[in-house]
Coordinates of C-alpha atoms and ligand atoms in Angstrom, one line a residue:
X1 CA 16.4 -12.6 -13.0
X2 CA 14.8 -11.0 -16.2
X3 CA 17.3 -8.4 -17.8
X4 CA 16.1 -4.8 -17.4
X5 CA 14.5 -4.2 -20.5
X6 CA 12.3 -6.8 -20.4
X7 CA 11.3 -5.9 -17.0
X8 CA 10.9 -2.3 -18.3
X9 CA 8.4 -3.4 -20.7
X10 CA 6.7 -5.4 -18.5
X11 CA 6.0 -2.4 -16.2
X12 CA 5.1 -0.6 -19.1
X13 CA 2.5 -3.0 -19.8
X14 CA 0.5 -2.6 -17.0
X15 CA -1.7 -0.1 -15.0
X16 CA 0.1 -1.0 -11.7
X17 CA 3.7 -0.3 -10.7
X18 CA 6.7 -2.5 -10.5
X19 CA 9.3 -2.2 -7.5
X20 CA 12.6 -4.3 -7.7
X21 CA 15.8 -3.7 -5.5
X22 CA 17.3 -1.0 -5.0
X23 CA 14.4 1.3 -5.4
X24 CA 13.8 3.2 -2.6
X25 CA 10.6 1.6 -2.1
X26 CA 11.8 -1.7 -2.2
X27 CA 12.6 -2.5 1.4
X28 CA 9.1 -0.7 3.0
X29 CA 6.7 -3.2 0.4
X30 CA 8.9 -6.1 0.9
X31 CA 8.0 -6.4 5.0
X32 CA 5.2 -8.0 6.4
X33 CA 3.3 -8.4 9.6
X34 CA 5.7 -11.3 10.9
X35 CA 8.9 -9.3 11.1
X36 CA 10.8 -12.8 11.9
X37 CA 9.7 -13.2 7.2
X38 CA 13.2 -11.4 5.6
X39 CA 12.9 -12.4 1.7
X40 CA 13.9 -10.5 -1.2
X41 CA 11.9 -10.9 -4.2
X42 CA 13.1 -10.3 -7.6
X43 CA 10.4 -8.2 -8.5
X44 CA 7.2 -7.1 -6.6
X45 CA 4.5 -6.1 -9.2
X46 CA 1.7 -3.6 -7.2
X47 CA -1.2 -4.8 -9.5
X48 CA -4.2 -2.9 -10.5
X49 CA -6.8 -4.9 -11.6
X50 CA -7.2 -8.8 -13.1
X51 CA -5.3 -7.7 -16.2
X52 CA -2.0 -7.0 -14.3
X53 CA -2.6 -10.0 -12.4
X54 CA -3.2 -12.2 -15.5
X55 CA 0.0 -9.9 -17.1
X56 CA 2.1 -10.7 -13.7
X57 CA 1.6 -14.2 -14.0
X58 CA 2.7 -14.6 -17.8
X59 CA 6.0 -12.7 -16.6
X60 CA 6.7 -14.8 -13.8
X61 CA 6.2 -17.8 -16.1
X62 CA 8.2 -16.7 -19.0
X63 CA 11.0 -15.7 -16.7
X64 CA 11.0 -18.6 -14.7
X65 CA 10.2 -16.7 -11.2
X66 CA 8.4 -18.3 -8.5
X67 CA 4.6 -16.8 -7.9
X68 CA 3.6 -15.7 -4.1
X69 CA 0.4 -13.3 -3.7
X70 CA 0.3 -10.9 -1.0
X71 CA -3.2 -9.7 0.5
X72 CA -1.9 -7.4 3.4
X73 CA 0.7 -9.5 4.2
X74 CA -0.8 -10.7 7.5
X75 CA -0.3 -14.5 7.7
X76 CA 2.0 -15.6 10.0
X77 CA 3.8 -18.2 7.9
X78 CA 4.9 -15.6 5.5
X79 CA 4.1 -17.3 2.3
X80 CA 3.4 -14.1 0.8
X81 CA 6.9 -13.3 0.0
X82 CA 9.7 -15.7 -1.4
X83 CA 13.9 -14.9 -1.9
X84 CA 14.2 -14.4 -5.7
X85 CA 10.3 -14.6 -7.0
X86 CA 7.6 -12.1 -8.2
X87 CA 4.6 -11.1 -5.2
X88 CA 1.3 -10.3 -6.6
X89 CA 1.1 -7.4 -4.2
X90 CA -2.5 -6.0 -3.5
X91 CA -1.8 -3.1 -1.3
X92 CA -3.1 -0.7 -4.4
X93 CA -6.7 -2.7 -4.8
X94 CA -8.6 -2.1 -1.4
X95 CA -11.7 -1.1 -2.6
X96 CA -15.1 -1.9 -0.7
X97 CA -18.3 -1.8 -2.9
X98 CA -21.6 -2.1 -0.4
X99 CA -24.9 -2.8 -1.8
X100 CA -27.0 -1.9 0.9
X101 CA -30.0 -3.0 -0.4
X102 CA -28.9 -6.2 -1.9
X103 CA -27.1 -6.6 1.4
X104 CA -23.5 -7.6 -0.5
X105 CA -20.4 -6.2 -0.3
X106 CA -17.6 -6.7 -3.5
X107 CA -14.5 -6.5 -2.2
X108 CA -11.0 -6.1 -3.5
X109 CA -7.9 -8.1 -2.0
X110 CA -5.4 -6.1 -0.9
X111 CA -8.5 -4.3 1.5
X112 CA -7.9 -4.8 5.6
X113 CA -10.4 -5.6 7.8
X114 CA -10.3 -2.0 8.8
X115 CA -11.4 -1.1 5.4
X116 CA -14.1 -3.6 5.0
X117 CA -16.0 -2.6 8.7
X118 CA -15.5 0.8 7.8
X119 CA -17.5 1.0 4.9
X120 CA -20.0 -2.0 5.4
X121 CA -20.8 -0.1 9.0
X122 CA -21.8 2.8 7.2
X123 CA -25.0 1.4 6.5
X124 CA -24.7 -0.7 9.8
X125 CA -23.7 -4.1 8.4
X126 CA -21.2 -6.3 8.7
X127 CA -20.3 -10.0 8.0
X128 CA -17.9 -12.2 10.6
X129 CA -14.2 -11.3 9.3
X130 CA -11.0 -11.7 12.3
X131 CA -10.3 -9.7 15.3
X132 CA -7.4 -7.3 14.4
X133 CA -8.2 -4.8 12.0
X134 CA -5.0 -4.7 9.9
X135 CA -5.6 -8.5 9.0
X136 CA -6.0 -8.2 4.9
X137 CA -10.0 -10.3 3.9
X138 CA -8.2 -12.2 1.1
X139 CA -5.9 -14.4 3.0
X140 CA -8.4 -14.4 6.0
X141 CA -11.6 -15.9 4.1
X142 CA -9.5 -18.4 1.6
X143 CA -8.4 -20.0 4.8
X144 CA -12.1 -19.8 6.6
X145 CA -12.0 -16.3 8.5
X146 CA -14.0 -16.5 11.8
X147 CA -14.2 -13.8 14.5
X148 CA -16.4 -12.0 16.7
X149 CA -20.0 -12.6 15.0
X150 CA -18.7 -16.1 14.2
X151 CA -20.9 -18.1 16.5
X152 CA -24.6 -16.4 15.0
X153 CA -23.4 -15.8 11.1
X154 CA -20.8 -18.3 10.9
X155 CA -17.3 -18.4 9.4
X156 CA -16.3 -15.5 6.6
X157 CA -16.3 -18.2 3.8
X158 CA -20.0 -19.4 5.2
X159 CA -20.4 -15.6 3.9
X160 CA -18.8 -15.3 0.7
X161 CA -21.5 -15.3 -2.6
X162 CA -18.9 -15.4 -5.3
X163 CA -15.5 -14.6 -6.6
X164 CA -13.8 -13.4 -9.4
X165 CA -10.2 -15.9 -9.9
X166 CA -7.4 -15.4 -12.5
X167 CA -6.0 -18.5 -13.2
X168 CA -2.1 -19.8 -13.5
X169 CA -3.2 -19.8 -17.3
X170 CA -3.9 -16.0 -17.2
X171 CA -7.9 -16.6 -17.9
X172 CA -10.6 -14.9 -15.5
X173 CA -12.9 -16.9 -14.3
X174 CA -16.5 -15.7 -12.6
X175 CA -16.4 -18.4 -9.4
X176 CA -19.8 -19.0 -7.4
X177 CA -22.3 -21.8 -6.8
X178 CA -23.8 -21.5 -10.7
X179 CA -20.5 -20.6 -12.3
X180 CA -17.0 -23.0 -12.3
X181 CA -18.7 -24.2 -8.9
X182 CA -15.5 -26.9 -7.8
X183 CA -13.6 -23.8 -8.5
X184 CA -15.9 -21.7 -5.8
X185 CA -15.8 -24.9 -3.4
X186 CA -12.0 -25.0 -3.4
X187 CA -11.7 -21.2 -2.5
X188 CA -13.9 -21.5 0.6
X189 CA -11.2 -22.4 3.1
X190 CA -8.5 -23.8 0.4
X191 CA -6.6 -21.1 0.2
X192 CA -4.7 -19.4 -2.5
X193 CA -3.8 -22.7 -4.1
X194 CA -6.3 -22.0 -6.6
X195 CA -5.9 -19.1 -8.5
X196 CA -5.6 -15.8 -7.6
X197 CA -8.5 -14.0 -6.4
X198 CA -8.8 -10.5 -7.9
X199 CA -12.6 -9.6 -6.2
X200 CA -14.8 -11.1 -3.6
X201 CA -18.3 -11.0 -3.0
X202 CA -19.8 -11.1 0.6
X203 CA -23.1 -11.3 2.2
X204 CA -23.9 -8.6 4.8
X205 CA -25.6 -8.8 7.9
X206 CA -27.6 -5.9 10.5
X207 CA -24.6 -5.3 12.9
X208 CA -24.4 -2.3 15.0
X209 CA -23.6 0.1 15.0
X210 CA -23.6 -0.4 18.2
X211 CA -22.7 -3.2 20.3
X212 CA -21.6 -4.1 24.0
X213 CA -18.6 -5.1 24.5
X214 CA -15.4 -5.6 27.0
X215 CA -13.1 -7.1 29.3
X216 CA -13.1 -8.8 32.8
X217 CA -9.7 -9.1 34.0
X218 CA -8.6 -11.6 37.1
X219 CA -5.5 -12.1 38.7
X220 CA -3.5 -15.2 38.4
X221 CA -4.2 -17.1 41.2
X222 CA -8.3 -17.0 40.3
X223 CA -7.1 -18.5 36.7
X224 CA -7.8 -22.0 37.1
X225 CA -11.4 -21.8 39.0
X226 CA -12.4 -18.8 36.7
X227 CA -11.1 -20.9 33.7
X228 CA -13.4 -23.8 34.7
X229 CA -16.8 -21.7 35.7
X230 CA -16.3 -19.7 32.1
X231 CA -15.9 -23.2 30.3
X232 CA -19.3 -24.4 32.2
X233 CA -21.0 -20.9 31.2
X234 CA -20.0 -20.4 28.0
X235 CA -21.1 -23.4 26.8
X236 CA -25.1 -22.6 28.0
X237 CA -24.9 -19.3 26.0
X238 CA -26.8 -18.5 23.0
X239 CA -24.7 -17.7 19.6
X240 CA -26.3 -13.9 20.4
X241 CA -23.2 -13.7 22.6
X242 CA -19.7 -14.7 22.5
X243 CA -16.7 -14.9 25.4
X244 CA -13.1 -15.9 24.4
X245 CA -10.3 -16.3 27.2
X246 CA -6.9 -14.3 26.9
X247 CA -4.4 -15.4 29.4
X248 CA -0.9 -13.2 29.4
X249 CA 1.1 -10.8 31.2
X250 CA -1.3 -7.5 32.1
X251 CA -0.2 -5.1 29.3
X252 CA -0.2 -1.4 30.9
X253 CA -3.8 -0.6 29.9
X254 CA -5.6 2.6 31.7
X255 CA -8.1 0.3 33.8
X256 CA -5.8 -1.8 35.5
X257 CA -3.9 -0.6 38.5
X258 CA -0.5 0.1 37.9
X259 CA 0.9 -3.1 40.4
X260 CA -1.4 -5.4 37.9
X261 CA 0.8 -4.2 34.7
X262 CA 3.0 -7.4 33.9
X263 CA 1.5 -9.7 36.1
X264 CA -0.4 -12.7 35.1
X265 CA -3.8 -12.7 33.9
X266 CA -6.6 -14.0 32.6
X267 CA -9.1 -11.4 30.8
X268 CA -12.6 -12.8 29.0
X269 CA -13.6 -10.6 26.1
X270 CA -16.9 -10.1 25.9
X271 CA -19.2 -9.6 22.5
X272 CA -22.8 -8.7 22.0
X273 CA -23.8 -7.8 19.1
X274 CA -27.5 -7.2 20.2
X275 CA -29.9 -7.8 23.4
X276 CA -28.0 -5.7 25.4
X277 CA -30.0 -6.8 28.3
X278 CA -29.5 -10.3 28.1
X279 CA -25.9 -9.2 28.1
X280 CA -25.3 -7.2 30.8
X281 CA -27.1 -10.3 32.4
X282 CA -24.3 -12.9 30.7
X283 CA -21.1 -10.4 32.0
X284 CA -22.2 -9.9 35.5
X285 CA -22.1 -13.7 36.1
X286 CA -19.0 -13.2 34.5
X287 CA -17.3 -10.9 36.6
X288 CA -18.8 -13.4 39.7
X289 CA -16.0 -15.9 39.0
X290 CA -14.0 -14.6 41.2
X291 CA -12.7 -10.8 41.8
X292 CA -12.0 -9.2 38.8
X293 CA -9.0 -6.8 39.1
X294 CA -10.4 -4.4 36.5
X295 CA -12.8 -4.0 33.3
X296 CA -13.8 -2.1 30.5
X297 CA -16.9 -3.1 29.3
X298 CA -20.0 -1.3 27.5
X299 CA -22.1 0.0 24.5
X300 CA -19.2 1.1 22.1
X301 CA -19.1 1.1 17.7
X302 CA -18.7 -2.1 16.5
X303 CA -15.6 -0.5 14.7
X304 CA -14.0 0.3 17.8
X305 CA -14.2 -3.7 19.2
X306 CA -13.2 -4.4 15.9
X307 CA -9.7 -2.3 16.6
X308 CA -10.0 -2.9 20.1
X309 CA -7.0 -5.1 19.6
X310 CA -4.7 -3.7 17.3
X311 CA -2.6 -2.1 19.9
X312 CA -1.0 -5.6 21.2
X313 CA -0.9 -6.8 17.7
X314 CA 0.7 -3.9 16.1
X315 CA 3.4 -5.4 13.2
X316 CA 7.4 -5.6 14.0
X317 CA 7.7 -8.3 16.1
X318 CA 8.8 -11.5 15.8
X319 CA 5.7 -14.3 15.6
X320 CA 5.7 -18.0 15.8
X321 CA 2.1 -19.4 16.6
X322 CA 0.4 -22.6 16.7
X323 CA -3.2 -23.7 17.0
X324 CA -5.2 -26.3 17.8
X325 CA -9.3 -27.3 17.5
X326 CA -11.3 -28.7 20.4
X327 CA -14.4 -30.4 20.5
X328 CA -14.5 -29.6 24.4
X329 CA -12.3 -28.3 27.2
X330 CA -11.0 -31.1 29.6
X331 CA -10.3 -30.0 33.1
X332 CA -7.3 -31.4 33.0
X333 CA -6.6 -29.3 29.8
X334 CA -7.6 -26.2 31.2
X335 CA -4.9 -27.4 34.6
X336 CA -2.4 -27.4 31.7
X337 CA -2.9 -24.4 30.1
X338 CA -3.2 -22.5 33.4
X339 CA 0.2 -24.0 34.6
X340 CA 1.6 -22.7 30.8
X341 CA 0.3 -19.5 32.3
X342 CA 2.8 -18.8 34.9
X343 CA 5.6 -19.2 33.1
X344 CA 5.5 -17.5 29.9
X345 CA 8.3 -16.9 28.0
X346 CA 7.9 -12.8 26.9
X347 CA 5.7 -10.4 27.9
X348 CA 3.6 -10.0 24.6
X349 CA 3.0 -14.2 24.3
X350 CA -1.0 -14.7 24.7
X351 CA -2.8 -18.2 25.1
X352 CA -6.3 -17.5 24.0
X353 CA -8.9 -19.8 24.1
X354 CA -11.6 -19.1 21.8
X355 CA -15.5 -20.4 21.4
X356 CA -17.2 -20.4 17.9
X357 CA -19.9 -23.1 18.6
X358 CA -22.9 -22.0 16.6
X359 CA -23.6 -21.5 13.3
X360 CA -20.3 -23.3 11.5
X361 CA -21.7 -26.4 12.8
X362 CA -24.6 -26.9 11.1
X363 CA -22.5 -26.2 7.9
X364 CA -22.2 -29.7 6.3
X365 CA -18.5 -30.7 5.9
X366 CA -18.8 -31.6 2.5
X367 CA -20.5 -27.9 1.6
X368 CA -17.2 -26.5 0.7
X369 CA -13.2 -26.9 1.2
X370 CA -13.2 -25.2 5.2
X371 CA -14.0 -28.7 7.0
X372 CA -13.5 -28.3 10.6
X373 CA -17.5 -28.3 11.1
X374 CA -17.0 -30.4 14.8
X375 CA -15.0 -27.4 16.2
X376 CA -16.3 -25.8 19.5
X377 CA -13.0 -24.4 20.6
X378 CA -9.9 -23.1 18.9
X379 CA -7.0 -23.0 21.7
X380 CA -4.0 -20.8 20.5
X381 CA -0.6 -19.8 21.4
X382 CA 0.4 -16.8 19.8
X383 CA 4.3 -16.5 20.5
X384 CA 5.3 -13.0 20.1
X385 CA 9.2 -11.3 21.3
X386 CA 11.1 -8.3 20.2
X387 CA 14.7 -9.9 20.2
X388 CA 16.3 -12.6 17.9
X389 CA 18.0 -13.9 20.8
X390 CA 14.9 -15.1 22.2
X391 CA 13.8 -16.9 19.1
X392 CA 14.5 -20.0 20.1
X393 CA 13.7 -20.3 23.2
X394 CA 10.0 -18.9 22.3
X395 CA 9.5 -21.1 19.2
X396 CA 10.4 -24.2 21.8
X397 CA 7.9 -22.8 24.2
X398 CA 5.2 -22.9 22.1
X399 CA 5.9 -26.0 20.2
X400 CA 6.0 -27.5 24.3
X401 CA 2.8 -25.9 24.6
X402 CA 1.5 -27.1 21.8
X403 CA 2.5 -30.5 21.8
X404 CA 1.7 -30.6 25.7
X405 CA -2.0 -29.5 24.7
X406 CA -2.6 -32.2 21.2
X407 CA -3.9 -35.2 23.6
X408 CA -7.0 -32.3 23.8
X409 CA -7.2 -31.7 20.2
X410 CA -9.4 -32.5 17.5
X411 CA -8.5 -33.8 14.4
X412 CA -9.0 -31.1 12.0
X413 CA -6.7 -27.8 12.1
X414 CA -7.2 -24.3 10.9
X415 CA -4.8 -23.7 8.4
X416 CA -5.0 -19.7 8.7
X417 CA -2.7 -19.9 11.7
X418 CA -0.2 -22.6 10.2
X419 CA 3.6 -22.0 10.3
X420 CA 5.7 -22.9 7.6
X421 CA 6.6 -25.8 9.5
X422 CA 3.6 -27.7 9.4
X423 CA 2.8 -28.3 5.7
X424 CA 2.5 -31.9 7.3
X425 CA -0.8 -30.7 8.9
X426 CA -2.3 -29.4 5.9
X427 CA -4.2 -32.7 4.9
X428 CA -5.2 -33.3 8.4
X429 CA -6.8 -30.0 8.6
X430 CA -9.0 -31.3 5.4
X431 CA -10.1 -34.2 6.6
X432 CA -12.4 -35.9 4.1
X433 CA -12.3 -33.1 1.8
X434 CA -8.4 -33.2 0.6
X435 CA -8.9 -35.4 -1.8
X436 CA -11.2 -33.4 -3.8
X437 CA -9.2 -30.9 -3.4
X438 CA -5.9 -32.4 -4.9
X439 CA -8.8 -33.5 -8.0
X440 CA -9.5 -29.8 -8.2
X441 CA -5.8 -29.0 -7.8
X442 CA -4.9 -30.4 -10.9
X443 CA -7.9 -29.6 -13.2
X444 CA -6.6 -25.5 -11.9
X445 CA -3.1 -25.7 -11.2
X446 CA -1.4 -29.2 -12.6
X447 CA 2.1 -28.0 -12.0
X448 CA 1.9 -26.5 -8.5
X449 CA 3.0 -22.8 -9.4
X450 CA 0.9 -21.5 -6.4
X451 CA 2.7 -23.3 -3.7
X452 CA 4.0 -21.1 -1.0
X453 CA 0.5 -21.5 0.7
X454 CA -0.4 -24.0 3.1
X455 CA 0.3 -26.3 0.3
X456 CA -2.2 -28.7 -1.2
X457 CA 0.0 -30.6 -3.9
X458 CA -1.6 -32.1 -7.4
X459 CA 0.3 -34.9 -7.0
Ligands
LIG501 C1 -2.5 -10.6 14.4 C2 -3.3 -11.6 13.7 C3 -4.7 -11.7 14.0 C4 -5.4 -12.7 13.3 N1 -6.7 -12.8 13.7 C5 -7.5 -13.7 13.0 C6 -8.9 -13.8 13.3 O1 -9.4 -13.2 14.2 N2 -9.6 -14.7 12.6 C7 -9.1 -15.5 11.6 O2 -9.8 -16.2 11.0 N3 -7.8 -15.3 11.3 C8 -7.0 -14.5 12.0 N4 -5.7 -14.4 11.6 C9 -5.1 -15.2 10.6 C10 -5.3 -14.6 9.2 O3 -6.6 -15.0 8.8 C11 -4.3 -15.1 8.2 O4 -3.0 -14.7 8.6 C12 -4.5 -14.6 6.8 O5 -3.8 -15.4 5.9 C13 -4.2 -13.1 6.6 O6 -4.5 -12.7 5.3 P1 -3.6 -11.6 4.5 O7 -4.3 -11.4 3.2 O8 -3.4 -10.5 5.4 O9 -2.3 -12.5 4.4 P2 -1.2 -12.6 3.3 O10 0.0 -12.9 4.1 O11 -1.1 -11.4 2.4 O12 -1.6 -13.8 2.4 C14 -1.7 -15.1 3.0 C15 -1.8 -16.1 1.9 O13 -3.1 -16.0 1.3 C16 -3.1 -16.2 -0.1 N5 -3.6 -15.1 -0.7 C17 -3.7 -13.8 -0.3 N6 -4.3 -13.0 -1.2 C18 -4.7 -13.8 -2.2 C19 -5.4 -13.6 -3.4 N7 -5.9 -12.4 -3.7 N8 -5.6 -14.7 -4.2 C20 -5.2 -15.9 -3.9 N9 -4.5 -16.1 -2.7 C21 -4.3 -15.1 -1.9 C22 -1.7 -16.5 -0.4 O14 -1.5 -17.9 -0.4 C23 -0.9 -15.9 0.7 O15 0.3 -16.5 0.9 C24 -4.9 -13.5 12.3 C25 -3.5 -13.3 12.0 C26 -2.8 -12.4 12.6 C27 -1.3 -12.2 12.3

């Protein structure tokens, strides 16, 4: 730890602020989304622009502290935050630039999702970003980003014209595909391993602002046959429309009867973006699956389906989730997962199946660092309690799940949803492009000082 007048004139240095411990702010900016993630850094430097960043990371390296970045502090893993080290911390730079002529956006990192849709959807565009609004874009698009409008624009990085980087050597770098061009193919779905990434630039698509949108809910026992006809339908769709399974105990939402709340269920979310005919078409076959034991579905803001979640995924609790890609859905997969169904562990865990086949794969897999171009599916299980007690028995449920569901898998993995545990998995998830990765590892960071990330080592 620095003494306190060097970190005095360090803070006096910069634009931003500096919080350490014992300030009264200290605890509030050192918690994240993941409230099982307890560290206590040294010294938590709320940047301002690329100069502080640049400023931050001369510190850190002068003083011998370990370097994490935090965008809104959202990823699971926690490798935002370390015990002892400095966190880049974004939450003052959340601006959202839109060209709406040009069709761009220039984003800052520390910006949510919420604050991306909201101003793009002012001039009714959007680009695919995740489904719960208080994700931050930084981390989100360096690991690949997909969501709602996934399967017709592709995934957020498919999206993403250029980038301004500081580098571990303090220098800011212009990143696109006519400027430092290995550094812009690393960043699309490499992570923060890079450099740190003090401004993005998106393309912008016609969304909205109004879309239709929705849930089906079934009971339990429907589960498995409703599981298999959405798998068959699904599959026919165009990438206008988009269905993803949630299966988990009924939370107590106003459409559902009261004798439904914390029973079994499985609900298909529903997404059009546009041909609202065609749709209302697509979700009454759906709801003839079986007998649906409630819905909510119609014409509503694109900004409200994009929130539509954040109630269920609201921060505090404790989070341990694992993912896999599929090329395809197995019956005897889906029997598994169904089965996983009735017994979960805690009333907030979710298994949620998700379809994204469209776009992404027509993206070739050498195009840029995000590799996973085969992926129809992503299967999840997002384990999710309240008490400590539980932890164990819910991080053994889903690594049973998990490991009960891999036979299914495909070989890539997406590394946005990695624990800390699987640093293992972060060359698998490359495939064919790690490699050039490591080679662009070391031309940008030779001595790993951006590691707590899903790790991609020079060496
Ligand atoms: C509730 C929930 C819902 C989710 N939904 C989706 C979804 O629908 N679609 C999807 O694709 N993903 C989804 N995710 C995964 C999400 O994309 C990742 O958790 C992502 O890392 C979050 O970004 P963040 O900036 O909030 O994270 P942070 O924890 O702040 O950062 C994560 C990592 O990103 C890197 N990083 C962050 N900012 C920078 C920067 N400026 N420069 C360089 N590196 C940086 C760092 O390595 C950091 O450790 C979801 C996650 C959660 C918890």
């Amino acid at each position: 730890m620095p003494d306190s007048s060097k970190i005095e004139k360090f803070g006096e240095s910069i634009q931003g602020d500096i919080i350490q411990p014992g300030d009264s702010n200290y605890d509030e900016s050192r918690k994240i989304w993941n409230a099982m993630i307890d560290k206590k850094p040294s010294l938590i430097v709320q940047v301002a622009n690329a100069d502080d960043v640049s400023a931050a990371i001369k510190f850190a390296k002068e003083n011998k502290l370990e370097i994490t970045i935090r965008g809104a502090g959202h990823n699971i893993a926690g490798n935002c935050i370390c015990d002892d080290g400095l966190m880049i911390d974004f939450s003052m730079m959340k601006k959202v630039q839109v060209s709406p002529d040009k069709k761009t956006a220039i984003v800052q990192p520390g910006a949510t999702l919420k604050d991306f849709d909201a101003e793009t959807q002012k001039y009714g565009l959007a680009t695919p970003v995740g489904i719960n609004s208080t994700t931050g874009i930084a981390g989100l698009t360096l690991g690949g980003g997909f969501g709602w409008l996934t399967r017709k624009y592709g995934f957020t990085v498919d999206n993403l014209l250029s980038a301004e980087v500081v580098t571990v050597d303090g220098v800011k770098l212009k990143a696109s595909e006519k400027e430092n061009n290995d550094l812009f193919w690393a960043i699309r779905g490499g992570g923060g391993n890079f450099g740190v990434v003090t401004e993005f630039e998106f393309k912008l698509h016609e969304v909205g602002p109004e879309i239709l949108a929705g849930l089906v809910v079934f009971p339990f026992k429907q589960a498995n046959s409703v599981l298999k006809k959405y798998r068959d339908f699904v599959t026919t769709t165009s990438p206008e429309f988009s269905a993803w399974v949630v299966m988990r105990k009924a939370p107590p939402l106003p459409f559902l009867a009261e004798d439904i709340h914390g029973k079994e269920v499985l609900v298909i979310a529903i997404f059009a973006p546009s041909d609202f005919d065609n749709g209302e078409k697509l979700i009454e076959k759906i709801r003839g699956f079986g007998d649906p034991v409630g819905e909510h579905v119609g014409k509503m803001p694109y900004v409200n389906w994009q929130q539509a979640f954040d109630p269920l995924l609201v921060p505090s609790a404790r989070n341990y989730w694992k993912s896999h890609n599929l090329k395809e859905l197995k019956d005897e997969a889906l029997d598994l997962m169904t089965g996983y169904l009735g017994k979960l562990p805690s009333p907030q865990f979710e298994i949620l199946i998700i379809y994204l086949e469209g776009k992404t794969n027509s993206v070739p897999v050498d195009a840029m660092a995000y590799s996973n171009r085969d992926l129809k599916f992503i299967v999840n299980v997002h384990g999710r309690w309240d008490d400590a007690k539980q932890d164990k028995e819910c991080i053994d449920w889903a690594r049973e799940f998990f490991n009960a569901t891999s036979k299914y898998a495909s070989t890539g993995a997406y590394v946005n949803f990695m624990t800390d545990d699987e640093q293992e998995r972060v060359a698998k998830a490359y495939g064919t492009n790690y490699n050039k990765l490591v080679d662009i590892k070391k031309k940008y960071d030779p001595n790993n000082l951006l590691k707590y990330n899903q790790n991609i080592k020079p060496n």
